[in-house]
XYZ file of N, CA, C and O in Angstrom:
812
model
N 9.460 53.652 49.252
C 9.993 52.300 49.152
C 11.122 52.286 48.116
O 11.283 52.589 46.933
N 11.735 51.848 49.011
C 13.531 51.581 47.430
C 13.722 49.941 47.429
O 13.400 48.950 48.085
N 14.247 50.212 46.594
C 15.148 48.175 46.387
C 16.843 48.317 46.295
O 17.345 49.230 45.639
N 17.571 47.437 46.935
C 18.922 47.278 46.800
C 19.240 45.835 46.881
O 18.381 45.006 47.183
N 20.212 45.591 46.668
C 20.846 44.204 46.299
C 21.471 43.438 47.908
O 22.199 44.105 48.644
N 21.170 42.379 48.175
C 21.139 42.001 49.213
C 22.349 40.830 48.592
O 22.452 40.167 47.559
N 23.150 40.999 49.825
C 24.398 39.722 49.530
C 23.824 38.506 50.205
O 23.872 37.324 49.863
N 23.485 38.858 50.840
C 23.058 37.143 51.614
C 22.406 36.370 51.175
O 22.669 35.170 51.260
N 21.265 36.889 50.522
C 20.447 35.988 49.858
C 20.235 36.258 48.282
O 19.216 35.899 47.691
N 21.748 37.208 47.419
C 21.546 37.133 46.415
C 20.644 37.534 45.695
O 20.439 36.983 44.614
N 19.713 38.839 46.222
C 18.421 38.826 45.348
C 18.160 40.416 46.029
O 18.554 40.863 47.106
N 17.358 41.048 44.977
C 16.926 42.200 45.328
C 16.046 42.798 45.966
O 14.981 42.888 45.356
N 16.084 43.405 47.321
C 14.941 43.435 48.156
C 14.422 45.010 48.187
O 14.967 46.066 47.866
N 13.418 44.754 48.598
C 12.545 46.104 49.324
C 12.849 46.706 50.530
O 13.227 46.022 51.481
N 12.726 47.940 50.605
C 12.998 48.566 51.985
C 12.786 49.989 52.035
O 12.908 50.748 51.074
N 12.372 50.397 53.528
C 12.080 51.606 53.869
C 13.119 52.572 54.513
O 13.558 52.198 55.601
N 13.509 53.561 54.100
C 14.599 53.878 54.480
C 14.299 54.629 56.080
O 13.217 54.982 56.550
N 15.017 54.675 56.397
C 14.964 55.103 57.937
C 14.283 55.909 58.571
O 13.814 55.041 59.308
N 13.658 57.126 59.053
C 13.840 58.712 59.607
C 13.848 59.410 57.982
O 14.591 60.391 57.927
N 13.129 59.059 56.624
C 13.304 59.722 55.430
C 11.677 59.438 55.415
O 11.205 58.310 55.559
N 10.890 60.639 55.219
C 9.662 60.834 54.398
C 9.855 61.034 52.766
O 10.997 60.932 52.317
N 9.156 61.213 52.201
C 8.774 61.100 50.961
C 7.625 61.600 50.440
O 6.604 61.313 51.065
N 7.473 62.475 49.171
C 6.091 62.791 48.430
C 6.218 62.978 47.407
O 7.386 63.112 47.040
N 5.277 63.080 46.510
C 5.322 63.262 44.929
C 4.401 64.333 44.315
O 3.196 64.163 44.125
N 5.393 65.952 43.896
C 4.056 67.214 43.607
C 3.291 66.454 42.141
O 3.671 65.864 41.130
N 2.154 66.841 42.691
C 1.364 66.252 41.350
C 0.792 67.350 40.455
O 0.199 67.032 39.424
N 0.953 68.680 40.821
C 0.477 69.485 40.134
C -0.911 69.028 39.781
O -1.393 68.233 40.588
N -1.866 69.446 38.467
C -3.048 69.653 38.075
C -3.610 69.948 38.972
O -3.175 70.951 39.538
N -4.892 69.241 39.610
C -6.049 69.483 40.900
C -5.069 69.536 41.948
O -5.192 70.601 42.552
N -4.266 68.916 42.350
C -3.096 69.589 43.437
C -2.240 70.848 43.372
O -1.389 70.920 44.259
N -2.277 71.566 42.752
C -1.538 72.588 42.187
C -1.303 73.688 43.485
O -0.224 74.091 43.919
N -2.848 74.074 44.009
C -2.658 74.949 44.777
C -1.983 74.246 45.953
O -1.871 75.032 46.894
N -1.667 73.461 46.126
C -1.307 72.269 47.401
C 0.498 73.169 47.587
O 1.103 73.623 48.558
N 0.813 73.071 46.092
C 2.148 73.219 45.952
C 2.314 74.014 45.054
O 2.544 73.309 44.071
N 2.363 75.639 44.585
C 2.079 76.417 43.731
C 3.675 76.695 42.924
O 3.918 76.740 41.718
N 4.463 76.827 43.925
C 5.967 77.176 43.936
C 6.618 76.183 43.156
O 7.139 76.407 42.063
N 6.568 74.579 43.995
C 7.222 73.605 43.486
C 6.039 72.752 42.301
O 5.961 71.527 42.208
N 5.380 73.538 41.657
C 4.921 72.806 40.522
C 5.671 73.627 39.385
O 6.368 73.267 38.436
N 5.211 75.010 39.900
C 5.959 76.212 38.948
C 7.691 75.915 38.491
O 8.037 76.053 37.317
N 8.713 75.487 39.614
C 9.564 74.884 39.324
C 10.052 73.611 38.388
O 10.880 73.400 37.501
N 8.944 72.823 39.189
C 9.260 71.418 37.633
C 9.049 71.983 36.561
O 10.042 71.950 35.834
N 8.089 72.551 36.084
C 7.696 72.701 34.858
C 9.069 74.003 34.139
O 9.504 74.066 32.989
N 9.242 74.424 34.732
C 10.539 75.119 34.704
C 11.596 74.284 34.015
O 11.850 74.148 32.818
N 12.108 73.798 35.031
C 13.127 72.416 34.740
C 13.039 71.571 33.904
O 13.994 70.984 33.394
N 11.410 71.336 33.561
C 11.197 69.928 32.564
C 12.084 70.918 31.184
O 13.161 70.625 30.664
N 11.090 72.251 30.841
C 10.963 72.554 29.975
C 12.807 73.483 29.782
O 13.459 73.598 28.744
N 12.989 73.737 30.496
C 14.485 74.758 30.013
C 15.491 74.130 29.996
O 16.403 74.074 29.171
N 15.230 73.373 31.454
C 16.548 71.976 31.427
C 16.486 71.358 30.564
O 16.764 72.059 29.591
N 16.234 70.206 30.229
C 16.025 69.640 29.400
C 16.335 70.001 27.853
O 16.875 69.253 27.039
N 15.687 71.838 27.545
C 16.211 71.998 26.295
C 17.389 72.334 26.385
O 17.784 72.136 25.236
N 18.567 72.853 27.173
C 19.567 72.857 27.330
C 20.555 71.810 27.496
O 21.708 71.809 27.065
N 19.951 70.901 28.188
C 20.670 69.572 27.826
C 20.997 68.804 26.304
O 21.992 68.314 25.769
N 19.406 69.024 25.908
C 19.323 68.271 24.612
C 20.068 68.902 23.670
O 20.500 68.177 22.773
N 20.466 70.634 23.613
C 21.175 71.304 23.019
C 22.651 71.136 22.770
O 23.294 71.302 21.734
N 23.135 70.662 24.312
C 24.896 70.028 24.347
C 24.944 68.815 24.078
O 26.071 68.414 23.787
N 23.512 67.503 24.056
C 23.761 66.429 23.954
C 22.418 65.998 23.783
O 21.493 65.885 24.587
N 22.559 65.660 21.871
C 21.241 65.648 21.408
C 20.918 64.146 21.632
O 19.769 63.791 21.372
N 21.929 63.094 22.150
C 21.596 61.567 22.304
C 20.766 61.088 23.688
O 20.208 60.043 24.021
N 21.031 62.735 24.483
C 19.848 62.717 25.379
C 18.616 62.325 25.167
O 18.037 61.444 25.802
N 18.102 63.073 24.118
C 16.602 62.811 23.812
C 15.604 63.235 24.737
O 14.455 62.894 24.457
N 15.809 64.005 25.937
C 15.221 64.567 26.953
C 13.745 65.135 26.458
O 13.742 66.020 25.602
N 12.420 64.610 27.015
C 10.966 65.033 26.669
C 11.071 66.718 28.135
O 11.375 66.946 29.306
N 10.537 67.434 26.811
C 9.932 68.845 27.206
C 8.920 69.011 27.939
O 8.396 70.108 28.132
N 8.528 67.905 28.439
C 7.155 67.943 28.748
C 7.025 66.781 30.028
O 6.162 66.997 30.879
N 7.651 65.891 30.117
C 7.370 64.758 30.935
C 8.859 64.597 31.984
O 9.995 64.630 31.513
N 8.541 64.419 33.506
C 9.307 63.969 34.561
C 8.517 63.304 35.308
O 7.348 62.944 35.170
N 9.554 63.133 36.410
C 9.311 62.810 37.583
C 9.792 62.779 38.995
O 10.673 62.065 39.474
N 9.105 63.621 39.532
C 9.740 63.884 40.682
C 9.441 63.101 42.174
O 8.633 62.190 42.352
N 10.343 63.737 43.201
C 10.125 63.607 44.396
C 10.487 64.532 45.427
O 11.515 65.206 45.347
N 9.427 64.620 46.717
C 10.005 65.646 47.629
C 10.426 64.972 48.799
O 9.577 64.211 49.262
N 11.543 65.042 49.430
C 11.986 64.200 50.179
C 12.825 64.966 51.381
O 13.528 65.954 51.168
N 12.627 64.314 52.763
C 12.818 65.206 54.002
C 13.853 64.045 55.023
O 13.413 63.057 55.611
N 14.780 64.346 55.012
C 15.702 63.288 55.703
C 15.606 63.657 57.507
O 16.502 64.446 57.810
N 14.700 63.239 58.743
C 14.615 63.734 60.143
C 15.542 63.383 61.404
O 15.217 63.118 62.561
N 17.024 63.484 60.692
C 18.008 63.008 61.340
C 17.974 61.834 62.100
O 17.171 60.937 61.839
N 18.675 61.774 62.900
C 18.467 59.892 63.878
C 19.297 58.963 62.489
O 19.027 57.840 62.063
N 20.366 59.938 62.039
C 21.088 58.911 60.763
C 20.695 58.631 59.978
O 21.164 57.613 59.470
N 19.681 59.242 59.375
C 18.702 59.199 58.217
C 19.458 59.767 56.811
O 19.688 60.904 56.402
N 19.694 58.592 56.344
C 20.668 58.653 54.864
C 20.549 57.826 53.335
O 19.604 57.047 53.206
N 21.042 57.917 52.751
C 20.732 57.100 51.672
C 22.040 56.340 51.212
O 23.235 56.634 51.200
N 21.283 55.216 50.831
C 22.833 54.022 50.883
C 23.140 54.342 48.939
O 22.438 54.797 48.036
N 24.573 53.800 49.027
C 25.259 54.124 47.338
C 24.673 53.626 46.246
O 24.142 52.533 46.441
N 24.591 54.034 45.216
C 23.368 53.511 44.274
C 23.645 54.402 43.038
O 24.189 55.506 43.012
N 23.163 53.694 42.058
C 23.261 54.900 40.755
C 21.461 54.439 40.623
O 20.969 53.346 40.906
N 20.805 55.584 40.144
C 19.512 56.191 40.134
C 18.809 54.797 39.207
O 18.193 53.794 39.569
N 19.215 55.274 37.972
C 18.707 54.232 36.809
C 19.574 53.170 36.450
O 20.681 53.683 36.287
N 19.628 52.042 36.259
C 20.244 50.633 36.390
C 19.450 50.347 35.046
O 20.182 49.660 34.335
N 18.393 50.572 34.498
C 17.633 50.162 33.316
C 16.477 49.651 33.070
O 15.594 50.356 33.559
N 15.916 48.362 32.307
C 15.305 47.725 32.546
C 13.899 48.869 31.594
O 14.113 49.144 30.413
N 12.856 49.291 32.147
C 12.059 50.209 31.422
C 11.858 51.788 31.738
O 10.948 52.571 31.469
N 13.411 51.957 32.597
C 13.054 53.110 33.363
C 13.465 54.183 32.403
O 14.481 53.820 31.812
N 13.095 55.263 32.059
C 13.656 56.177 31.303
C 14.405 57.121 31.706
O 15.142 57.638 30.867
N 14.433 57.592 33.028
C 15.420 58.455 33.718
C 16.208 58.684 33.392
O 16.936 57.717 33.614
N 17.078 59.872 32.617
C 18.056 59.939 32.581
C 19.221 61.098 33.093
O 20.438 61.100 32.906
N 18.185 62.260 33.948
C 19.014 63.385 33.978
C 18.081 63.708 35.477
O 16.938 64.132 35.650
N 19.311 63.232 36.544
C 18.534 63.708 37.631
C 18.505 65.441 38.260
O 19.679 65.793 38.141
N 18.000 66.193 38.636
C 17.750 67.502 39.456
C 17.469 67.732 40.869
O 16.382 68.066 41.340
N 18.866 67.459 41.674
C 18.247 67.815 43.130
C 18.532 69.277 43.613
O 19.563 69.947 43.667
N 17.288 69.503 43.928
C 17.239 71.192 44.554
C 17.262 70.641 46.007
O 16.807 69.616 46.514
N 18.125 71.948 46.599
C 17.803 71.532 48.497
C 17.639 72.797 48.525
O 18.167 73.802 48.047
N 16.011 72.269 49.800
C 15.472 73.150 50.185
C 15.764 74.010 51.828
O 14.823 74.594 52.366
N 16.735 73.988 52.280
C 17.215 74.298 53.285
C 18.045 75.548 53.955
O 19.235 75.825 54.103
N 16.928 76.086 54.244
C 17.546 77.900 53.713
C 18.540 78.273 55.500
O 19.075 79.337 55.811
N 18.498 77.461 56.023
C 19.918 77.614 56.972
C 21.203 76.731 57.230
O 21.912 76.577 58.224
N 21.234 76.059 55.575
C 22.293 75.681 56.176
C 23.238 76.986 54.029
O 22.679 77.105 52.938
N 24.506 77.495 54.435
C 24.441 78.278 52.960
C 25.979 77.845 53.321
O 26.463 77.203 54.253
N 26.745 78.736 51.708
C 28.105 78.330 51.605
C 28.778 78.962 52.388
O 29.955 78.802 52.066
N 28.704 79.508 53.126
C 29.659 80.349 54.153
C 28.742 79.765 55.365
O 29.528 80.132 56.239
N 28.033 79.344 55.867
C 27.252 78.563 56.686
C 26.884 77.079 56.568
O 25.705 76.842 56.833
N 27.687 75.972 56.207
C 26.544 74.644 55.779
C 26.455 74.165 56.861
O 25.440 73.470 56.904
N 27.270 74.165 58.258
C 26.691 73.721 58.974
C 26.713 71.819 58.858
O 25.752 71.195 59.307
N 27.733 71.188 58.310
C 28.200 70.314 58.371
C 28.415 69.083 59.396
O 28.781 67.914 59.275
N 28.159 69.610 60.073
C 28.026 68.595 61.404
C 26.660 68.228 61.792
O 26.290 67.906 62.921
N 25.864 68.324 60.590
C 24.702 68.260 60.803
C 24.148 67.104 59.362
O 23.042 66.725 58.976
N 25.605 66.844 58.890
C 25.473 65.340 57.840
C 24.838 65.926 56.647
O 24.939 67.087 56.250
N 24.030 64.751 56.027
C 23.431 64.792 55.310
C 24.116 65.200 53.668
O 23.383 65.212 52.679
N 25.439 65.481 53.598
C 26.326 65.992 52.403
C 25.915 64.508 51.504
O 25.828 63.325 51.834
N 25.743 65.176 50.355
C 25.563 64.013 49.048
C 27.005 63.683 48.627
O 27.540 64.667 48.116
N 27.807 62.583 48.685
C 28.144 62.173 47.713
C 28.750 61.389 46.394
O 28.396 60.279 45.996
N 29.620 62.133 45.893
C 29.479 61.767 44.413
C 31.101 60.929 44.051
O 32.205 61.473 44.069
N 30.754 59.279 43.697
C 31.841 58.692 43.751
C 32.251 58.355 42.180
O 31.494 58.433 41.213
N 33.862 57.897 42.175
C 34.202 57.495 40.694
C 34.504 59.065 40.139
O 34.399 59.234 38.925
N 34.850 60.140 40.930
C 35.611 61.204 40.582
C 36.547 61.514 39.673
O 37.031 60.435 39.330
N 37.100 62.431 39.061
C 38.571 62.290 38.573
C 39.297 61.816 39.638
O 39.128 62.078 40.829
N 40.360 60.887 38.979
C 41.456 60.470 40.177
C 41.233 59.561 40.956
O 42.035 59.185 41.810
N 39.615 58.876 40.680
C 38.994 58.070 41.596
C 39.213 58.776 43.150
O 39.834 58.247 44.072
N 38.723 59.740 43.175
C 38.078 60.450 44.064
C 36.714 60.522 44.684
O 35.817 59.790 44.265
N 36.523 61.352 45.642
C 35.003 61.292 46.392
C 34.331 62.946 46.401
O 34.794 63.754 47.206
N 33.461 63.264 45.657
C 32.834 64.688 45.879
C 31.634 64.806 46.748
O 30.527 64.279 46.634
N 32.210 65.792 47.831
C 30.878 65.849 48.555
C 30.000 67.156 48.847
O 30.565 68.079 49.435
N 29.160 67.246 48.614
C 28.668 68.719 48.265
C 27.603 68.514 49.491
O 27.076 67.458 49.841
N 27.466 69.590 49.944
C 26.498 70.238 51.229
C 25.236 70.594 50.870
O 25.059 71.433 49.986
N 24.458 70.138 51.362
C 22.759 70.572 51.033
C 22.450 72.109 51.244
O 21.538 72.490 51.978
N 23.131 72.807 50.671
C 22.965 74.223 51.005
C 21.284 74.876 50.449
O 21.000 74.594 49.285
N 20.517 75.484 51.036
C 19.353 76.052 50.546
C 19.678 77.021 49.390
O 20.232 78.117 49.316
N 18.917 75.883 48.232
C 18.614 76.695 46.870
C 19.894 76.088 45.955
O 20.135 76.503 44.821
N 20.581 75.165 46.549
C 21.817 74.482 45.723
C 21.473 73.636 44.773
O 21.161 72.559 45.281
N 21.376 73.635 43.483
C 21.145 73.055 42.266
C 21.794 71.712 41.722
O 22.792 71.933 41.036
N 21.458 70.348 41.867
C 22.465 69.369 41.711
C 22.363 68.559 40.760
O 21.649 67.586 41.000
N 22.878 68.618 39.642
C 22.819 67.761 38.310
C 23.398 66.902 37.909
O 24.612 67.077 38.016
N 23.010 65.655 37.304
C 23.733 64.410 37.581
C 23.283 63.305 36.117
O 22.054 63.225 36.123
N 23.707 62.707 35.263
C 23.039 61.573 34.904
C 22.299 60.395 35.936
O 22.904 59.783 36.816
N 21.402 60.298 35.729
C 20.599 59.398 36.199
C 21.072 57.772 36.027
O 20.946 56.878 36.864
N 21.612 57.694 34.769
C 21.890 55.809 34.369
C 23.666 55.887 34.964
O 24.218 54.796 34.816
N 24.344 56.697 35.425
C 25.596 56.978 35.524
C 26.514 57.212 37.026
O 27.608 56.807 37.418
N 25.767 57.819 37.430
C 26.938 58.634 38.273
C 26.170 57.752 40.402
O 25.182 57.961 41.106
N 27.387 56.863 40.496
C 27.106 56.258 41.506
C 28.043 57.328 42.907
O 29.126 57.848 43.179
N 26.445 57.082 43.483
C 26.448 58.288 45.060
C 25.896 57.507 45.809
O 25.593 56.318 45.701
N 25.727 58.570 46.926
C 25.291 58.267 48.424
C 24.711 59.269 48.971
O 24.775 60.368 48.421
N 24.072 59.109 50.084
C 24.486 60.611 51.074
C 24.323 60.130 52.470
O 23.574 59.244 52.882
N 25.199 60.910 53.150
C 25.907 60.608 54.541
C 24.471 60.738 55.265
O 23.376 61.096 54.833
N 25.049 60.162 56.955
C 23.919 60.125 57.812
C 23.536 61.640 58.476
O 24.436 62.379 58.876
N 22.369 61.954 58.537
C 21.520 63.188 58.920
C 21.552 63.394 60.260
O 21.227 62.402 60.913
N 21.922 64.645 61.060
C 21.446 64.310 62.239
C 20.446 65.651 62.274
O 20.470 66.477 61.361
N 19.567 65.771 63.431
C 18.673 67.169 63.526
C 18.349 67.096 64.615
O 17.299 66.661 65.088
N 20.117 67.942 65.585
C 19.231 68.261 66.807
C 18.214 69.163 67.164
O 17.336 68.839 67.964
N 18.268 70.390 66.577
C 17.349 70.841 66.902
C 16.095 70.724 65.983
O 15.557 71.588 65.291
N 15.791 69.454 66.165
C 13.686 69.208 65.628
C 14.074 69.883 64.023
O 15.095 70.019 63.349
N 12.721 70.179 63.892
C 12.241 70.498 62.336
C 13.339 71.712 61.870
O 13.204 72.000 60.681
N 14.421 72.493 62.589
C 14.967 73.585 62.266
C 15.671 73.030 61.083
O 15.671 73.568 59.975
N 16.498 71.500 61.501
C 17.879 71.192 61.103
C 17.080 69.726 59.851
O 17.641 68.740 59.374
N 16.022 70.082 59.738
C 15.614 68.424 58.542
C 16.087 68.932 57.698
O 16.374 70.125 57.599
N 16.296 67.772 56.678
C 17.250 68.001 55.584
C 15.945 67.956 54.214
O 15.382 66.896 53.939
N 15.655 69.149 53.546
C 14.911 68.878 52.228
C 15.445 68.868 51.382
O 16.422 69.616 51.361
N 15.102 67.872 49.936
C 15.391 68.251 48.788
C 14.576 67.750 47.791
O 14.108 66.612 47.743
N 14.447 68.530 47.102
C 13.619 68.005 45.408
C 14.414 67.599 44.895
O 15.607 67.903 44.869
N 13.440 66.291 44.053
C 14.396 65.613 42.818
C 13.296 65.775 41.842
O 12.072 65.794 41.977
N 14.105 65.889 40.790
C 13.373 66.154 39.500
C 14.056 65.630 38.932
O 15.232 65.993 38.950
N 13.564 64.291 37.990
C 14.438 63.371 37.091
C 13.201 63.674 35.529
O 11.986 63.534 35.392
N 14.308 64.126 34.621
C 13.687 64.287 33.194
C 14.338 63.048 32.434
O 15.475 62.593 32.556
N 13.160 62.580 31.510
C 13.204 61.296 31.264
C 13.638 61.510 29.619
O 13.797 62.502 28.908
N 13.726 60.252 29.439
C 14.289 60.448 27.778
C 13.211 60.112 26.908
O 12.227 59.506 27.331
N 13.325 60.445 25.787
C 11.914 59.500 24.896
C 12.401 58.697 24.454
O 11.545 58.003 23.907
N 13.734 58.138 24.276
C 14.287 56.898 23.583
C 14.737 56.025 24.776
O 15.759 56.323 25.394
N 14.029 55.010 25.090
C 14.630 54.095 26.200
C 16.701 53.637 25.714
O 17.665 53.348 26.423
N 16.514 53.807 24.159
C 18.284 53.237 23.745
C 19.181 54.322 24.268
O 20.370 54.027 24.390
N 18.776 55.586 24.611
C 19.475 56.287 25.485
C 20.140 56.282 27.038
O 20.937 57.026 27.610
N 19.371 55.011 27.441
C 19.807 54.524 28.808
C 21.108 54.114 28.504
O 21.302 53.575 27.414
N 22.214 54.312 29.441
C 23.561 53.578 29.059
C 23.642 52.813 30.530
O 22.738 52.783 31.365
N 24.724 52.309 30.617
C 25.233 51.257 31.790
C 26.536 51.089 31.905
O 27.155 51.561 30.951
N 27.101 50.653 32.620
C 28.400 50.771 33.117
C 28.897 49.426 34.047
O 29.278 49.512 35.214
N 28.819 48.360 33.379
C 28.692 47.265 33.953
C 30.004 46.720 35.396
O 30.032 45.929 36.339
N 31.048 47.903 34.654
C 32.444 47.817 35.198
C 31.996 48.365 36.420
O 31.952 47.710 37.462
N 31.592 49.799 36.298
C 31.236 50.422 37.546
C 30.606 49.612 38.458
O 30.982 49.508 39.626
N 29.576 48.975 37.940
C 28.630 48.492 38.811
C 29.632 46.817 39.522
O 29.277 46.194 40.523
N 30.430 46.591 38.949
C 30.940 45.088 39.554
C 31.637 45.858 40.755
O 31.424 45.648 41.949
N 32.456 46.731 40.246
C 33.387 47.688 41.399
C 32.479 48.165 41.915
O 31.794 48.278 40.899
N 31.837 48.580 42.724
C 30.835 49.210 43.608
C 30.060 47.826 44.180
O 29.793 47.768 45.380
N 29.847 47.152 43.635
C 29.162 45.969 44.280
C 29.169 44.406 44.015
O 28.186 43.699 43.794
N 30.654 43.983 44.094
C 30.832 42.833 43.712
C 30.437 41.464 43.720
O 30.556 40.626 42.826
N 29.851 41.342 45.090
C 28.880 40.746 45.023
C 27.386 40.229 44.298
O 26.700 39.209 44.368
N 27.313 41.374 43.659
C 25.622 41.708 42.588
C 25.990 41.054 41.715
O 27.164 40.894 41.379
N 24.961 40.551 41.191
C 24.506 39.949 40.112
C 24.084 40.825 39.235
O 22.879 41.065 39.316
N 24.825 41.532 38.204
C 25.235 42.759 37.181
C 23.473 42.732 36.680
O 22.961 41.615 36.606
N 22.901 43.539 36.465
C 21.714 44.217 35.639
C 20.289 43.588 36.042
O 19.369 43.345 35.261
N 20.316 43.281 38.080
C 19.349 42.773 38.429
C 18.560 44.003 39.241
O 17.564 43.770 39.926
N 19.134 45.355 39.079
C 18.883 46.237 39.722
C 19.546 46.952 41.044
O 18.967 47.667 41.862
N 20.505 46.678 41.027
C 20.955 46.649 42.532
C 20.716 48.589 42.844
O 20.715 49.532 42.052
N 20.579 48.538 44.011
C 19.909 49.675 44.644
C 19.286 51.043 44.193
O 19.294 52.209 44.587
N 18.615 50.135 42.927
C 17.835 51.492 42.019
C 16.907 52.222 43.051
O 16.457 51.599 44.013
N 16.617 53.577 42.840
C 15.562 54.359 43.567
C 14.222 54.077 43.314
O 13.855 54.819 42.403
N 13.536 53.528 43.602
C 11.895 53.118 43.444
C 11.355 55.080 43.343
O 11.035 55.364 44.497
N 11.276 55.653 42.934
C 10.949 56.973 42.705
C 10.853 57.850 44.060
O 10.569 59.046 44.003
């Protein structure tokens, strides 16, 4: 379930996104469920994070605490509408991690006509970056910052062509580390009513 900002009626709604599943590794008593992708977060919480906090100690990034998601886009235009991650409020998010898990589509192969490219707007130059879900492609982002998308999915051929990816968002321990961008957010959605949430990710 996500929320985005609805013009018509001015107010922020709920919704299911299309042809997109969703799960959350929980590790502990689930562990053996997911042995690989627990081994990974904990990876990420702990190295990312100290590497972040190392170039940018106002991060405040916890060694120890995220939150993730595993998420499978089953073409039929299955996409995600423009949004920056964290908008505020009590969320601590601040440093998102998408891994794609998609070991046929690669950089000399992405296989592009098959959608699903993330991306990344408010570029240098006010430009558009769009990067390919390549299997094992590493994607790092501020969480309170950097407003994206990703294009529509298609998968003709069944389960070959679904689109996976992990997100792993490491959180801050200082909520005053959340920043905002109020400018961004009027330009991207002028309509909104500035810091009511408009199309934050429900996790």
């Amino acid at each position: 379930m996500s929320t985005r900002w609805d013009g018509a009626s001015s107010t922020v709604v709920r919704y299911e996104k299309h042809a997109v599943a969703a799960t959350e590794i929980l590790g502990g008593a689930d562990y053996e469920l997911s042995p690989a992708l627990t081994e990974y977060e904990v990876a990420v919480t702990g190295e990312l994070a100290r590497a972040v906090n190392a170039r940018n100690p106002a991060a405040r990034l916890s060694l120890a605490e995220q939150t993730n998601k595993l998420a499978v886009c089953l073409g039929d235009g299955a996409h995600y509408e423009k949004h920056i991650d964290n908008l505020g409020g009590d969320d601590r998010r601040k440093v998102t991690c998408l891994l794609y898990l998609n070991p046929t589509r690669t950089p000399t192969q992405p296989h592009a006509a098959l959608g699903g490219q993330f991306r990344a707007f408010d570029q240098p130059g006010d430009a558009e970056l769009l990067v390919e879900p390549c299997g094992g492609r590493l994607v790092c982002f501020w969480s309170d910052a950097l407003v994206h998308d990703v294009l529509p999915s298609a998968a003709p051929a069944g389960d070959a062509d679904f689109r996976w990816a992990l997100t792993v968002w490491l959180v801050t321990t200082d909520i005053a580390a959340i920043a905002s961008d109020p400018a961004a957010e009027k330009r991207h959605w002028p309509d909104a009513a500035i810091g009511t949430g408009i199309q934050v990710l429900a996790g």
